CSV table of C-alpha atoms and ligand atoms in Angstrom, one decimal:
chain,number,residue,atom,x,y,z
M,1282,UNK,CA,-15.8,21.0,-3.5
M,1283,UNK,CA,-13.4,18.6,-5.2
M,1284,UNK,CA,-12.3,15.7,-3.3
M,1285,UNK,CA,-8.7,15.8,-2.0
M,1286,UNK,CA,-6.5,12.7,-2.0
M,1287,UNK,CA,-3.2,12.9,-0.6
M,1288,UNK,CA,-0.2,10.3,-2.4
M,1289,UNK,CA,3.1,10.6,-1.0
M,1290,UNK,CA,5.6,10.5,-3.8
M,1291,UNK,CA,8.9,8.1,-3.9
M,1292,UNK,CA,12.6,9.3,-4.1
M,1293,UNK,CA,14.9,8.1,-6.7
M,1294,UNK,CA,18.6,9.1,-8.6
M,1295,UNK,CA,17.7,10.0,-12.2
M,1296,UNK,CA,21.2,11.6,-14.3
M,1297,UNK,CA,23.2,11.8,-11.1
M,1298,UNK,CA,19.8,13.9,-9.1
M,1299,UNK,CA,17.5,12.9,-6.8
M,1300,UNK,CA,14.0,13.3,-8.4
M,1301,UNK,CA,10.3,12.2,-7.2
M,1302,UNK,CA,7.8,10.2,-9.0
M,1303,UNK,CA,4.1,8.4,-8.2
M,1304,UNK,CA,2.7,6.5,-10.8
M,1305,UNK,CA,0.9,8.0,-13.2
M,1306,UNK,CA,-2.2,5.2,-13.2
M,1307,UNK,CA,-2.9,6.8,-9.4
M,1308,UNK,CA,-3.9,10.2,-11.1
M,1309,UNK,CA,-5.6,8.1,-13.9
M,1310,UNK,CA,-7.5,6.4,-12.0
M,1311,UNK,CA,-8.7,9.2,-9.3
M,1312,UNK,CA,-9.2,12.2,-11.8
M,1313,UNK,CA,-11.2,10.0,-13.6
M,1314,UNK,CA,-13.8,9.9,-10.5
M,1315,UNK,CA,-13.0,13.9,-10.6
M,1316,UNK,CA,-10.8,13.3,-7.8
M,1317,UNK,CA,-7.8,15.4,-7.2
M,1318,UNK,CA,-4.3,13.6,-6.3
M,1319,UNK,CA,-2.4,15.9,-4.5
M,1320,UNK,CA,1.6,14.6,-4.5
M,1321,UNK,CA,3.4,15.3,-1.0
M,1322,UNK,CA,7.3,15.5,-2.0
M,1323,UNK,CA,10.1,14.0,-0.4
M,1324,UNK,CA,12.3,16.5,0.7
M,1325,UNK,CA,14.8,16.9,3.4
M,1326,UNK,CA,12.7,20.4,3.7
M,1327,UNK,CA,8.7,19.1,3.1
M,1328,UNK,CA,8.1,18.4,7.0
M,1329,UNK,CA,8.4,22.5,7.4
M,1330,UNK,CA,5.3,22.8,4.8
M,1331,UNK,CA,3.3,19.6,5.5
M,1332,UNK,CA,0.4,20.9,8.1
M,1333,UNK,CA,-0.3,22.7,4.9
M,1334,UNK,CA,-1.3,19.5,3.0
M,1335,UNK,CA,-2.6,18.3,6.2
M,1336,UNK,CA,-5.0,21.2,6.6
M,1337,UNK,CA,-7.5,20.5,3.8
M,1338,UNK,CA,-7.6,16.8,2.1
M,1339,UNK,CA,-10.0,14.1,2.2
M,1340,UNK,CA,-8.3,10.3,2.4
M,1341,UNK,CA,-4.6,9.4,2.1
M,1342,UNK,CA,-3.6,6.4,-0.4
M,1343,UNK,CA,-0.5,4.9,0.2
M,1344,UNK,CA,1.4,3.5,-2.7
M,1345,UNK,CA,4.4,1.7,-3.7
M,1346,UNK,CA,8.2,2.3,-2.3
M,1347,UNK,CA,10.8,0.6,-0.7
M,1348,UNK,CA,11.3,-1.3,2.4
M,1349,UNK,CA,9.5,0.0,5.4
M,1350,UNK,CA,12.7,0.7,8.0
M,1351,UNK,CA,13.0,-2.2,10.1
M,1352,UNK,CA,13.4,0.0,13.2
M,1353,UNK,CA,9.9,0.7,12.9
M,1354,UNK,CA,8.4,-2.1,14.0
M,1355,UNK,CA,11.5,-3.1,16.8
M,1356,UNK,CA,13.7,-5.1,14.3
M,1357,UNK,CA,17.2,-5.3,13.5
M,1358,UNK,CA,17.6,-6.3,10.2
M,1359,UNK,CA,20.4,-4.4,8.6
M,1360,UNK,CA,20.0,-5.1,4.9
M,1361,UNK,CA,16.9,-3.9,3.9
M,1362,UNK,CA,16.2,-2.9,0.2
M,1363,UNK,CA,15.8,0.7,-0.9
M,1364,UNK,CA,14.8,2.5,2.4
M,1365,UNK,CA,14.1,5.9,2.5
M,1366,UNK,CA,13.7,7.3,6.1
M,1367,UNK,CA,12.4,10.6,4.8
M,1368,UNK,CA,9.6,8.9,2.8
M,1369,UNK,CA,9.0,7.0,6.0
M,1370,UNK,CA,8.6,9.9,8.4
M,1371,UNK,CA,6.1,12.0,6.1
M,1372,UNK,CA,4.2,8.6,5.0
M,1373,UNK,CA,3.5,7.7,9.0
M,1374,UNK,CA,3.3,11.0,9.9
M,1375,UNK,CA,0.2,11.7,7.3
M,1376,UNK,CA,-0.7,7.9,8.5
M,1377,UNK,CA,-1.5,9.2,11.8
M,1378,UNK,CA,-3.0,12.4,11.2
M,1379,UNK,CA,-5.3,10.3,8.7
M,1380,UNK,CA,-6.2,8.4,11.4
M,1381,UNK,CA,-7.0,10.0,14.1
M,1382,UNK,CA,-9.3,12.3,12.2
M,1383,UNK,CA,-11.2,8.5,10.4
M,1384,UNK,CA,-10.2,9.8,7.1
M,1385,UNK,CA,-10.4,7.5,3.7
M,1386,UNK,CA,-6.9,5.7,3.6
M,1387,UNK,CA,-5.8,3.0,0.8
M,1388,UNK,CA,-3.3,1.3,0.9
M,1389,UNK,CA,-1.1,-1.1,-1.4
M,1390,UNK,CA,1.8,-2.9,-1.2
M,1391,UNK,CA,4.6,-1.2,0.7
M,1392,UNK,CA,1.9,1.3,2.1
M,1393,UNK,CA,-0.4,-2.1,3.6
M,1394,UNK,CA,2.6,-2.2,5.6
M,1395,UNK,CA,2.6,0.8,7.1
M,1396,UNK,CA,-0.7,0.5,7.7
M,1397,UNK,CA,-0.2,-2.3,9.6
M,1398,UNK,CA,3.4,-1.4,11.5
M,1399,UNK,CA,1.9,2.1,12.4
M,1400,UNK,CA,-0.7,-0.1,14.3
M,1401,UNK,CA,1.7,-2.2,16.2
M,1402,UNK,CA,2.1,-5.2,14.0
M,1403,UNK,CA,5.1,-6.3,12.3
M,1404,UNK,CA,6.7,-7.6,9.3
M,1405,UNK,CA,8.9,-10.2,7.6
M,1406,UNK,CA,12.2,-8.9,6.5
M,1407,UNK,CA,11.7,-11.7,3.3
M,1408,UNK,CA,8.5,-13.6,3.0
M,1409,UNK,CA,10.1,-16.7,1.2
M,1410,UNK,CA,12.8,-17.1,4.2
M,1411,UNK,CA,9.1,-17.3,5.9
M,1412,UNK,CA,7.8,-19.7,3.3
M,1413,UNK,CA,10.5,-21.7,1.9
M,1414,UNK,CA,9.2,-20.3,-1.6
M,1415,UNK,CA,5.7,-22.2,-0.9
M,1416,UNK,CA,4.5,-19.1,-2.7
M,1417,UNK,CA,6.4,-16.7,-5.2
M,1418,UNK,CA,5.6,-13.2,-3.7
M,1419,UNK,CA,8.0,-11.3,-6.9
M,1420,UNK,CA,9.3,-12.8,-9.6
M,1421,UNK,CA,11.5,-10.7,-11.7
M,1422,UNK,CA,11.6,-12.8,-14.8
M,1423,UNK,CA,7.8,-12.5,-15.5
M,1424,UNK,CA,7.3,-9.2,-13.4
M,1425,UNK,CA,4.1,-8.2,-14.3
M,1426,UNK,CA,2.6,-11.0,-15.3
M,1427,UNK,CA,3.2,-13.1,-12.2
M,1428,UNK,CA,0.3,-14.2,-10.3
M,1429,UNK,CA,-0.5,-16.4,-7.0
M,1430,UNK,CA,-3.7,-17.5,-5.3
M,1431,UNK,CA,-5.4,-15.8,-2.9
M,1432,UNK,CA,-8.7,-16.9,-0.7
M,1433,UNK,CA,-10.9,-14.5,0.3
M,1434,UNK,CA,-12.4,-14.3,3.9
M,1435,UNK,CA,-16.0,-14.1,3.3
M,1436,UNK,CA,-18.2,-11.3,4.9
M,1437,UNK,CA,-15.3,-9.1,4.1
M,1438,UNK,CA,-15.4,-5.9,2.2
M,1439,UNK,CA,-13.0,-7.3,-0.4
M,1440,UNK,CA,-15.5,-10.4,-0.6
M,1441,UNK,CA,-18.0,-7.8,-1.5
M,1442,UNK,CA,-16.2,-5.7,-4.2
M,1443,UNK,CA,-14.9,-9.5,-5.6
M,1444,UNK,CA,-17.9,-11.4,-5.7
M,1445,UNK,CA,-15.2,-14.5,-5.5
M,1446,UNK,CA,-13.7,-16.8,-2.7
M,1447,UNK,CA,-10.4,-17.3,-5.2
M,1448,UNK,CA,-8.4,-14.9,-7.0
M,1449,UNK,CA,-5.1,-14.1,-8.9
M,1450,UNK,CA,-3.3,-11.6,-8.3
M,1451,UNK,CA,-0.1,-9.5,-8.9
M,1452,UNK,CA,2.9,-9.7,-6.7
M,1453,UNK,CA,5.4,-7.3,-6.1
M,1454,UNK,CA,7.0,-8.1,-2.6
M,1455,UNK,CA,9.3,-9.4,-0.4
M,1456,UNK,CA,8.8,-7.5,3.3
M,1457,UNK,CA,4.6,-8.6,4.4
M,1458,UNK,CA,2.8,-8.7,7.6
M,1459,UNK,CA,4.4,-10.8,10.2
M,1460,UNK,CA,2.0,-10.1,13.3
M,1461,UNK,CA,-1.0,-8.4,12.4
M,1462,UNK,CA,-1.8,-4.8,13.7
M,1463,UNK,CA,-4.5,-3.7,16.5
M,1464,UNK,CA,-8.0,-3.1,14.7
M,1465,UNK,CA,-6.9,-4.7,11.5
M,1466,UNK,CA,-8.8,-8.2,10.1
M,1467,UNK,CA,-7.5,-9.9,7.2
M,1468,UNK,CA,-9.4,-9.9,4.5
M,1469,UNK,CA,-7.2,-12.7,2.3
M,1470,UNK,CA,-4.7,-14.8,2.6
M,1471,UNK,CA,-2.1,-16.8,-0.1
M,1472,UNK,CA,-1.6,-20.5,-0.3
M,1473,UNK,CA,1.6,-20.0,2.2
M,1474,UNK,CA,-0.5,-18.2,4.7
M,1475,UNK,CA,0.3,-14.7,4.3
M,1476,UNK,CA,-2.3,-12.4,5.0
M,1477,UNK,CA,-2.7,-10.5,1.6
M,1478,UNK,CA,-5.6,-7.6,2.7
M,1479,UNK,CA,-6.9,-6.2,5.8
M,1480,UNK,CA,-9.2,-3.8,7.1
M,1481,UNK,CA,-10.3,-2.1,10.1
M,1482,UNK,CA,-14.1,-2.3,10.7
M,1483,UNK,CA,-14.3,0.4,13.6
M,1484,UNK,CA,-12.8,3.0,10.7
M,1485,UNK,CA,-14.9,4.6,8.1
M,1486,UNK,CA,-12.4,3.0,5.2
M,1487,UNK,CA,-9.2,2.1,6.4
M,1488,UNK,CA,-7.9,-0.8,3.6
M,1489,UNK,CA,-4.2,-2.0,2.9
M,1490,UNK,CA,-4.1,-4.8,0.1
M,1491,UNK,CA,-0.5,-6.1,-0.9
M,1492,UNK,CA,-1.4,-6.6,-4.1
M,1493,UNK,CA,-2.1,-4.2,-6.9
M,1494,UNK,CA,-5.9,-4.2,-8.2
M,1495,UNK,CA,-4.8,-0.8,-10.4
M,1496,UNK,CA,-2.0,-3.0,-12.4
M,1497,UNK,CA,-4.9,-5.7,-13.2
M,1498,UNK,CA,-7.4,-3.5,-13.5
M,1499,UNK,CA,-8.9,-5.7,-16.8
M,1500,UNK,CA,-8.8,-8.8,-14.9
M,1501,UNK,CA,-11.9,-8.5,-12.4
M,1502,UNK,CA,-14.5,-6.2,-12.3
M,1503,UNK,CA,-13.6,-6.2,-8.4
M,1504,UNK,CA,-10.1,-4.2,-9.1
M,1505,UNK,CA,-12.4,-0.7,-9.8
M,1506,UNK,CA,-14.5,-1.6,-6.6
M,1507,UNK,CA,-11.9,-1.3,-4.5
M,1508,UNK,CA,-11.5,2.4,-5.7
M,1509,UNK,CA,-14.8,2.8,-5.9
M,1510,UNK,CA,-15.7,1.8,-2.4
M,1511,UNK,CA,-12.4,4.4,-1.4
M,1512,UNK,CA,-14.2,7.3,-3.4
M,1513,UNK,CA,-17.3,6.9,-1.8
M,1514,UNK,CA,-16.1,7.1,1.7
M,1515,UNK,CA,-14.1,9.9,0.8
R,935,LIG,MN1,1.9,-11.7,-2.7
């Protein structure tokens, strides 16, 4: 049978309607394995229908998207950027089906954070109020090509798949974990002390990296691990 991966999409206005989209590199990158993505919609209807995509898939990945609600993980903050409480209700509501059942789950980015608030950790509204700007964590003048430092924790999974105690990688955020999550170990940190990747040893593969190894996947051979290692756990 073919693989299953769930991806929950991401909301936005396109000509005056609210449309959804996911990346196409996901699907690039997973039906090249022979994997099948299977997109969960946002929709103010999807929770009616979403047992059904519960019922038969094989390991969630959680992608980019906007801020994580602050309410969340118990804060305040009232200016977040871009929220989406729908996407955040299916996203932690596939999050904990996932887990429970010790399914594959992948995250990046804004879905590391879930990962991480769904386990009773929390976040930084803004990273460089955090870090006085020690370490650029987005940089919209040089968007993609923007990259910072990161150590890796050796005896580590993503020390495996890298091979390397240093690397550069992308950056496309300004929320990041504050406190980490129960079960979680970091796996990196930058130069400022932000933990970059973690993973939860007692799971079968549960991984959340806030970078984006699938937007570099040219610069280390470490980048197609990381999928690799997801695939096979499947
Ligand atoms: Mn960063």
């Amino acid at each position: 049978m073919t693989k299953k991966v769930l991806i929950v999409s991401r909301r936005q206005i396109r000509k005056n309607k609210p449309i959804n989209w996911v990346s196409e590199i996901y699907a690039t990158i997973l039906c090249a394995r022979g994997i099948m993505p299977v997109f969960v919609p946002i929709a103010e209807t999807t929770k009616t229908v979403l047992q059904e995509y519960l019922f038969d898939y094989d390991g969630l990945m959680m992608v980019e998207g906007g801020d994580v609600n602050p309410q969340l993980y118990g804060d305040n903050y009232d200016n977040p950027e871009e929220l989406d409480l729908i996407k955040d209700d299916i996203e932690t509501a596939c999050f904990k089906h996932a887990y429970a059942r010790d399914k594959a789950i992948l995250g990046f980015c804004r879905g590391l954070h879930i990962i991480n608030v769904m386990l009773g950790g929390t976040l930084h509204h803004d990273v460089h109020e955090y870090n006085n700007n020690l370490v650029k964590h987005i940089d919209y003048e040089h968007y993609d090509e923007h990259r910072h430092c990161i150590t890796i924790i050796p005896n580590t999974p993503l020390h495996s798949w890298y091979n390397q105690n240093e690397i550069k990688v992308n950056s496309y955020h300004h929320q990041g974990i504050k406190e980490l999550g129960k079960g979680l170990v970091a796996m990196a940190t930058a130069n400022d002390g932000l933990i970059e990747a973690v993973y939860a040893p007692e799971k079968k593969f549960l991984v959340g990296l806030q970078f984006h190894p699938e937007r570099m996947l040219a610069e280390y051979q470490g980048n197609q691990q990381v999928f690799d290692s997801f695939i096979n756990a499947l």
